[in-house]
mmCIF file of C-alpha atoms in Angstrom:
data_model
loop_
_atom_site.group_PDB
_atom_site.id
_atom_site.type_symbol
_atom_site.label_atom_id
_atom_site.label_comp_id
_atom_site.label_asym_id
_atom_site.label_seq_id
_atom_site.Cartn_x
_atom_site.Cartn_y
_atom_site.Cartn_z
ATOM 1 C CA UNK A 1 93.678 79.513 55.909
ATOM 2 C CA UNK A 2 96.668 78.135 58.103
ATOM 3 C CA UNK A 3 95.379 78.602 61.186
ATOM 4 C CA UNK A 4 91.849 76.987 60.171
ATOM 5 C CA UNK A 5 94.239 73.968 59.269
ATOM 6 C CA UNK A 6 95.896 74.132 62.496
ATOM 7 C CA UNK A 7 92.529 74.785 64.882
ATOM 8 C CA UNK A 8 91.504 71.244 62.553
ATOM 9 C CA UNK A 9 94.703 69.548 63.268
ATOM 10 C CA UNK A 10 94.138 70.209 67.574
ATOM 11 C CA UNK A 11 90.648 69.696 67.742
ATOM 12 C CA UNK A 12 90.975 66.278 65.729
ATOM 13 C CA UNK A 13 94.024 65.369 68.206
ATOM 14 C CA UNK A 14 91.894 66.488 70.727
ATOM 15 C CA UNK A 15 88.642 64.323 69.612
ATOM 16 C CA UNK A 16 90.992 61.572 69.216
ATOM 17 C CA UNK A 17 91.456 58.919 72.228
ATOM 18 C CA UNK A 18 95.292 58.838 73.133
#
């Protein structure tokens, strides 16, 4: 279950536009 949160967490920091 954590590291489904986590691989969330990057991907949506990922999708995200800095």
């Amino acid at each position: 279950v954590e590291v489904a949160t986590v691989k969330n967490c990057g991907k949506k920091l990922l999708a995200t536009p800095r």
